[in-house]
Tab-separated table of C-alpha atoms in Angstrom:
chain	number	residue	atom	x	y	z
A	14	MET	CA	-26.418	6.656	52.884
A	15	THR	CA	-24.760	9.546	54.698
A	16	VAL	CA	-23.053	12.129	52.534
A	17	THR	CA	-20.196	13.835	54.319
A	18	ARG	CA	-19.563	17.540	54.002
A	19	ARG	CA	-16.149	16.861	52.379
A	20	ALA	CA	-17.670	14.556	49.735
A	21	LEU	CA	-20.397	17.086	48.973
A	22	LEU	CA	-17.892	19.904	48.561
A	23	GLY	CA	-15.781	17.696	46.308
A	24	THR	CA	-18.758	16.927	44.101
A	25	LEU	CA	-19.666	20.586	43.858
A	26	ALA	CA	-16.073	21.487	42.961
A	27	VAL	CA	-15.993	18.985	40.095
A	28	SER	CA	-19.363	20.127	38.761
A	29	ALA	CA	-18.138	23.707	38.848
A	30	LEU	CA	-15.271	22.970	36.456
A	31	PRO	CA	-15.767	24.414	32.984
A	32	PHE	CA	-17.226	21.825	30.597
A	33	SER	CA	-14.314	22.268	28.195
A	34	THR	CA	-11.807	21.410	30.927
A	35	ARG	CA	-13.634	18.214	31.817
A	36	ALA	CA	-13.920	17.298	28.117
A	37	GLU	CA	-10.183	17.738	27.621
A	38	GLU	CA	-9.374	15.561	30.604
A	39	SER	CA	-11.692	12.775	29.404
A	40	TRP	CA	-10.479	12.816	25.785
A	41	PRO	CA	-11.039	10.513	24.014
A	42	SER	CA	-14.461	9.603	25.347
A	43	ARG	CA	-15.849	8.580	21.942
A	44	MET	CA	-14.737	7.590	18.455
A	45	VAL	CA	-11.947	9.668	16.852
A	46	ARG	CA	-11.861	10.232	13.084
A	47	LEU	CA	-8.451	10.226	11.396
A	48	ILE	CA	-8.650	11.781	7.926
A	49	SER	CA	-6.320	10.471	5.221
A	50	PRO	CA	-5.803	12.724	2.174
A	51	TYR	CA	-5.290	9.684	-0.082
A	52	GLY	CA	-7.281	6.629	-1.111
A	53	PRO	CA	-6.982	3.171	0.439
A	54	GLY	CA	-3.905	1.027	-0.085
A	55	GLY	CA	-1.082	3.561	-0.303
A	56	SER	CA	1.636	4.164	2.273
A	57	ASN	CA	-0.287	7.062	3.832
A	58	ASP	CA	-3.391	4.931	4.338
A	59	ILE	CA	-1.546	1.801	5.472
A	60	SER	CA	0.666	3.607	7.985
A	61	LEU	CA	-2.306	5.536	9.369
A	62	ARG	CA	-4.283	2.322	9.902
A	63	LEU	CA	-1.347	0.784	11.772
A	64	LEU	CA	-1.152	3.810	14.046
A	65	ALA	CA	-4.930	3.991	14.473
A	66	GLU	CA	-4.979	0.411	15.744
A	67	GLN	CA	-2.187	1.187	18.195
A	68	PHE	CA	-3.962	4.339	19.437
A	69	GLY	CA	-7.076	2.238	20.011
A	70	ARG	CA	-5.171	-0.345	22.026
A	71	ASN	CA	-3.435	2.287	24.132
A	72	LEU	CA	-6.405	4.584	24.737
A	73	HIS	CA	-9.235	2.000	24.770
A	74	GLN	CA	-11.242	3.963	22.255
A	75	GLN	CA	-12.047	3.575	18.554
A	76	PHE	CA	-9.898	5.453	16.035
A	77	ILE	CA	-11.280	5.113	12.513
A	78	VAL	CA	-9.603	6.066	9.225
A	79	GLU	CA	-11.606	8.034	6.674
A	80	ASN	CA	-10.143	8.398	3.185
A	81	LYS	CA	-10.805	11.790	1.588
A	82	PRO	CA	-8.609	11.796	-1.534
A	83	GLY	CA	-8.473	14.410	-4.246
A	84	ALA	CA	-7.213	17.847	-5.241
A	85	GLY	CA	-3.651	17.124	-4.210
A	86	THR	CA	-4.696	16.481	-0.551
A	87	ARG	CA	-6.588	19.795	-0.341
A	88	ILE	CA	-9.982	18.146	0.183
A	89	ALA	CA	-8.830	16.450	3.378
A	90	ASN	CA	-6.917	19.521	4.524
A	91	ASP	CA	-9.985	21.717	4.077
A	92	MET	CA	-12.253	19.241	5.848
A	93	VAL	CA	-10.151	19.145	9.007
A	94	ALA	CA	-9.357	22.875	8.913
A	95	HIS	CA	-13.087	23.549	9.230
A	96	ALA	CA	-13.864	20.748	11.703
A	97	PRO	CA	-14.698	21.417	15.361
A	98	GLY	CA	-11.602	21.783	17.535
A	99	ASP	CA	-12.628	19.058	19.956
A	100	GLY	CA	-9.964	16.459	19.188
A	101	TYR	CA	-12.326	14.086	17.402
A	102	THR	CA	-11.381	14.953	13.797
A	103	LEU	CA	-7.657	14.893	12.996
A	104	LEU	CA	-5.627	15.071	9.787
A	105	TYR	CA	-2.876	12.688	8.736
A	106	VAL	CA	-1.191	15.394	6.703
A	107	ALA	CA	1.108	14.710	3.743
A	108	ALA	CA	3.912	16.581	1.987
A	109	PRO	CA	1.698	18.440	-0.563
A	110	TYR	CA	0.320	20.484	2.346
A	111	ALA	CA	3.549	22.512	2.291
A	112	THR	CA	3.328	23.294	-1.430
A	113	ALA	CA	-0.410	23.736	-2.038
A	114	GLU	CA	-0.538	27.515	-1.741
A	115	ALA	CA	2.498	28.071	-3.972
A	116	LEU	CA	1.090	25.741	-6.630
A	117	PHE	CA	-2.593	26.624	-6.526
A	118	GLY	CA	-2.775	30.158	-5.112
A	119	LYS	CA	-5.554	31.039	-2.681
A	120	LEU	CA	-6.956	27.988	-0.895
A	121	THR	CA	-10.283	27.311	0.813
A	122	TYR	CA	-8.426	27.120	4.131
A	123	GLU	CA	-5.492	28.956	5.667
A	124	ARG	CA	-2.382	27.649	7.378
A	125	LYS	CA	-3.566	29.246	10.622
A	126	ASP	CA	-6.634	26.973	10.552
A	127	LEU	CA	-4.515	23.907	11.375
A	128	GLN	CA	-1.886	23.242	14.028
A	129	PRO	CA	0.845	20.582	14.101
A	130	VAL	CA	0.453	17.705	16.555
A	131	ALA	CA	3.334	15.342	15.773
A	132	MET	CA	5.479	14.156	12.881
A	133	ALA	CA	5.305	10.435	12.159
A	134	VAL	CA	7.181	9.006	9.161
A	135	ILE	CA	8.982	9.803	5.931
A	136	ALA	CA	9.004	7.947	2.621
A	137	PRO	CA	12.465	8.262	1.007
A	138	LEU	CA	12.576	8.754	-2.756
A	139	PHE	CA	14.903	6.578	-4.815
A	140	LEU	CA	16.155	7.496	-8.282
A	141	ILE	CA	15.336	4.548	-10.554
A	142	ILE	CA	16.212	3.745	-14.174
A	143	SER	CA	15.553	0.774	-16.414
A	144	ALA	CA	18.309	-1.826	-16.585
A	145	ASP	CA	17.995	-1.585	-20.385
A	146	ALA	CA	18.738	2.146	-20.450
A	147	PRO	CA	21.888	3.273	-22.311
A	148	PHE	CA	23.199	4.843	-19.073
A	149	LYS	CA	24.008	3.099	-15.798
A	150	THR	CA	25.178	5.872	-13.452
A	151	LEU	CA	23.917	9.298	-12.406
A	152	PRO	CA	26.697	11.162	-14.302
A	153	ASP	CA	25.839	9.119	-17.397
A	154	LEU	CA	22.148	9.973	-16.983
A	155	ILE	CA	22.940	13.687	-16.768
A	156	ALA	CA	25.276	13.474	-19.781
A	157	HIS	CA	22.522	11.672	-21.705
A	158	GLY	CA	20.112	14.505	-20.932
A	159	LYS	CA	22.582	17.158	-22.026
A	160	SER	CA	23.105	15.354	-25.323
A	161	LYS	CA	19.400	15.555	-26.210
A	162	PRO	CA	17.713	18.766	-27.416
A	163	ASP	CA	14.742	18.194	-25.093
A	164	GLY	CA	16.801	16.907	-22.166
A	165	LEU	CA	15.629	14.254	-19.710
A	166	THR	CA	12.150	12.840	-19.217
A	167	PHE	CA	11.107	11.844	-15.698
A	168	ALA	CA	7.888	10.054	-14.742
A	169	SER	CA	6.052	11.125	-11.583
A	170	PRO	CA	2.794	10.243	-9.804
A	171	GLY	CA	1.391	13.721	-10.421
A	172	ALA	CA	2.087	17.382	-11.025
A	173	GLY	CA	3.216	19.069	-7.833
A	174	SER	CA	3.998	15.775	-6.074
A	175	GLN	CA	7.241	15.386	-4.133
A	176	PRO	CA	8.784	13.268	-6.928
A	177	HIS	CA	7.892	15.996	-9.450
A	178	LEU	CA	9.427	18.744	-7.318
A	179	ALA	CA	12.531	16.639	-6.705
A	180	ASP	CA	12.787	16.131	-10.486
A	181	GLU	CA	12.740	19.875	-11.022
A	182	LEU	CA	15.390	20.412	-8.376
A	183	LEU	CA	17.627	17.802	-10.002
A	184	PHE	CA	17.212	19.386	-13.436
A	185	ARG	CA	18.152	22.809	-12.090
A	186	ASP	CA	21.121	21.613	-10.031
A	187	ALA	CA	22.440	19.474	-12.902
A	188	GLY	CA	22.035	22.264	-15.447
A	189	VAL	CA	20.049	20.020	-17.769
A	190	LYS	CA	16.711	20.457	-19.495
A	191	GLY	CA	14.023	18.187	-18.181
A	192	LEU	CA	10.377	17.304	-18.590
A	193	ASN	CA	8.182	15.840	-15.860
A	194	ILE	CA	5.477	13.520	-17.168
A	195	PRO	CA	2.729	12.851	-14.614
A	196	PHE	CA	0.973	9.487	-14.460
A	197	ARG	CA	-1.749	8.060	-12.275
A	198	GLY	CA	0.334	6.066	-9.837
A	199	ASP	CA	3.579	4.129	-9.899
A	200	ALA	CA	2.385	1.244	-12.075
A	201	ALA	CA	1.904	3.461	-15.131
A	202	SER	CA	5.242	5.181	-14.499
A	203	TYR	CA	7.023	1.833	-14.340
A	204	THR	CA	5.410	0.666	-17.590
A	205	GLU	CA	6.772	3.726	-19.393
A	206	LEU	CA	10.173	3.342	-17.754
A	207	LEU	CA	10.476	-0.317	-18.773
A	208	ALA	CA	9.401	0.556	-22.320
A	209	GLY	CA	12.123	3.190	-22.552
A	210	ARG	CA	9.665	6.032	-23.113
A	211	VAL	CA	10.919	7.926	-20.034
A	212	ASP	CA	14.468	8.105	-18.714
A	213	ALA	CA	13.967	7.816	-14.950
A	214	THR	CA	11.678	8.269	-11.980
A	215	LEU	CA	11.940	9.119	-8.308
A	216	THR	CA	9.819	6.704	-6.336
A	217	ALA	CA	9.215	5.036	-2.987
A	218	LEU	CA	10.993	1.731	-2.492
A	219	PRO	CA	8.268	-0.897	-1.809
A	220	THR	CA	6.548	-0.684	-5.195
A	221	ALA	CA	9.862	-0.630	-7.071
A	222	LEU	CA	11.599	-3.353	-5.046
A	223	PRO	CA	10.274	-6.373	-7.025
A	224	TYR	CA	11.637	-4.795	-10.230
A	225	ILE	CA	14.966	-4.097	-8.528
A	226	GLN	CA	15.204	-7.654	-7.236
A	227	ASN	CA	14.476	-9.209	-10.634
A	228	GLY	CA	17.052	-6.989	-12.319
A	229	LYS	CA	14.687	-4.826	-14.364
A	230	PHE	CA	15.414	-1.594	-12.453
A	231	ILE	CA	18.676	-0.034	-11.264
A	232	VAL	CA	18.822	2.297	-8.254
A	233	LEU	CA	21.077	5.291	-8.906
A	234	GLY	CA	20.643	6.929	-5.516
A	235	VAL	CA	18.355	8.180	-2.776
A	236	ALA	CA	17.211	11.783	-2.319
A	237	SER	CA	17.863	11.839	1.444
A	238	PRO	CA	20.449	13.669	3.552
A	239	GLU	CA	21.845	10.290	4.642
A	240	ARG	CA	21.702	6.816	3.171
A	241	SER	CA	18.440	5.048	3.893
A	242	ALA	CA	18.378	1.973	6.111
A	243	LEU	CA	15.721	0.657	3.731
A	244	TYR	CA	18.329	0.260	0.958
A	245	PRO	CA	21.726	1.302	2.354
A	246	GLN	CA	23.668	0.340	-0.772
A	247	ALA	CA	22.111	3.291	-2.607
A	248	PRO	CA	24.345	6.389	-2.307
A	249	THR	CA	22.678	9.696	-1.603
A	250	LEU	CA	22.344	12.192	-4.425
A	251	ARG	CA	24.256	14.581	-2.176
A	252	GLU	CA	27.195	12.166	-2.196
A	253	GLN	CA	27.086	12.332	-5.982
A	254	GLY	CA	27.421	16.084	-6.270
A	255	PHE	CA	23.915	17.406	-5.590
A	256	PRO	CA	24.087	18.950	-2.101
A	257	ASN	CA	20.652	20.582	-2.349
A	258	LEU	CA	18.793	17.492	-3.421
A	259	ALA	CA	16.934	16.204	-0.387
A	260	ALA	CA	13.278	15.302	-0.855
A	261	ALA	CA	10.880	12.761	0.598
A	262	GLY	CA	7.262	12.078	1.179
A	263	TRP	CA	6.251	12.647	4.796
A	264	TYR	CA	3.261	12.209	7.060
A	265	GLY	CA	2.223	13.515	10.438
A	266	PHE	CA	-0.768	14.637	12.467
A	267	MET	CA	-2.490	18.000	12.510
A	268	ALA	CA	-5.590	19.267	14.271
A	269	PRO	CA	-7.918	22.262	13.898
A	270	SER	CA	-6.211	25.296	15.379
A	271	THR	CA	-8.986	25.643	17.968
A	272	THR	CA	-8.147	22.251	19.501
A	273	PRO	CA	-7.172	22.698	23.176
A	274	ARG	CA	-3.496	22.380	24.001
A	275	ALA	CA	-4.203	19.603	26.505
A	276	ILE	CA	-5.664	17.385	23.780
A	277	VAL	CA	-2.842	18.205	21.355
A	278	ASP	CA	-0.288	17.317	24.030
A	279	LYS	CA	-2.044	14.050	24.793
A	280	LEU	CA	-2.219	13.029	21.141
A	281	GLN	CA	1.400	14.049	20.592
A	282	ALA	CA	2.415	11.744	23.438
A	283	GLU	CA	0.373	8.892	21.958
A	284	VAL	CA	1.921	9.305	18.496
A	285	LEU	CA	5.432	9.216	19.943
A	286	ARG	CA	4.491	6.253	22.129
A	287	ALA	CA	3.106	4.293	19.176
A	288	LEU	CA	6.128	5.030	16.973
A	289	ALA	CA	8.426	3.699	19.709
A	290	GLU	CA	6.755	0.268	19.564
A	291	PRO	CA	9.147	-2.210	17.871
A	292	ALA	CA	6.277	-4.003	16.123
A	293	ILE	CA	4.983	-0.730	14.660
A	294	LYS	CA	8.487	0.240	13.521
A	295	ASP	CA	8.921	-3.124	11.779
A	296	LYS	CA	5.574	-2.867	10.002
A	297	LEU	CA	6.260	0.679	8.838
A	298	THR	CA	9.705	-0.325	7.575
A	299	ALA	CA	8.066	-3.122	5.583
A	300	GLN	CA	6.003	-0.407	3.868
A	301	GLY	CA	9.140	1.496	2.844
A	302	LEU	CA	8.732	4.114	5.552
A	303	GLU	CA	11.235	5.439	8.051
A	304	VAL	CA	9.975	6.298	11.512
A	305	ARG	CA	10.614	9.994	12.100
A	306	PRO	CA	8.911	11.011	15.371
A	307	GLY	CA	8.738	14.701	16.148
A	308	THR	CA	6.954	16.911	18.645
A	309	ALA	CA	4.392	19.492	17.620
A	310	ALA	CA	7.029	22.231	17.782
A	311	GLU	CA	9.533	20.193	15.752
A	312	PHE	CA	6.894	19.273	13.187
A	313	GLY	CA	5.867	22.921	12.872
A	314	ARG	CA	9.447	23.972	12.138
A	315	PHE	CA	9.800	21.117	9.643
A	316	ILE	CA	6.662	22.210	7.764
A	317	ASP	CA	7.848	25.832	7.719
A	318	ASN	CA	11.214	24.768	6.268
A	319	GLU	CA	9.570	22.549	3.647
A	320	THR	CA	7.200	25.352	2.672
A	321	GLN	CA	9.999	27.889	2.224
A	322	LYS	CA	12.230	25.477	0.305
A	323	TRP	CA	9.637	24.254	-2.194
A	324	THR	CA	7.859	27.593	-2.596
A	325	LYS	CA	11.118	29.086	-3.846
A	326	LEU	CA	11.596	26.253	-6.329
A	327	ILE	CA	7.987	26.434	-7.518
A	328	ARG	CA	8.237	30.185	-8.143
A	329	ASP	CA	11.701	30.010	-9.719
A	330	ALA	CA	10.581	27.216	-12.064
A	331	GLY	CA	7.204	28.838	-12.800
A	332	LEU	CA	5.285	25.737	-11.790
A	333	LYS	CA	1.500	25.715	-11.433
A	334	GLY	CA	-0.820	23.072	-10.086
A	335	GLY	CA	-3.218	21.414	-12.467
């Protein structure tokens, strides 16, 4: 076979490219690990698996989900913060990322160790009470709290969680005493709510919906800037006189800060592409999640705003992580 001078020069030019440049262009050339900061079965895990499957279909490579729960998502955050910046270990970050330092002090990683890639979804929080409670509206709930020496009791899935922080914001804005009682998951919270041992909870919709549909729970509102398409009949808490009360769970992708921009840009494009798929949107909606696509820059600004907002509340309320 005759090798022409042009072909030889072309081969030499390609081989002269820096290895990192060729690696970026070929990404992903092997399996990609997507780290979830929660255990299997929750909305974070389920939504990540849906997206991982779509990434695999679009990029013809395997994207696997690894669950690394614990320490209020800090285990997963730390793992990815110290991973190689080659695009093969990525974090499906959750809302506690923005509050970890304020709650727990010095961490084993720093914010500069991770960079935003793309925002994905939010999980609106709905204010729920038992249908057997002696109050049926938000003003009645607040009045009930003010009539009791110890104020209101709210159940939450853990100290420092978004529901807990939203509880604290509601107490402060309403001028009522309040106590957050953490439980391990929604099921335990609902048991206490139905038994009348707590007054209310802020929770995601899917787990509460069966109780709403059978008349055991009443929805007083949603802690979102606008009404949620998931349950549009629920007025926002802002509509009901609490303009500062906007809180939600949220998820998105982050990578080690040393990850090349070309890989971050490619993954950002794939996240936005996957979220635009009607079938993915429908499946996420069924999990009580609202698609909220955002670029790396938009996600970075969102995280900064969340960090500033909740850090102020945490310090003003004197909250500490357990």
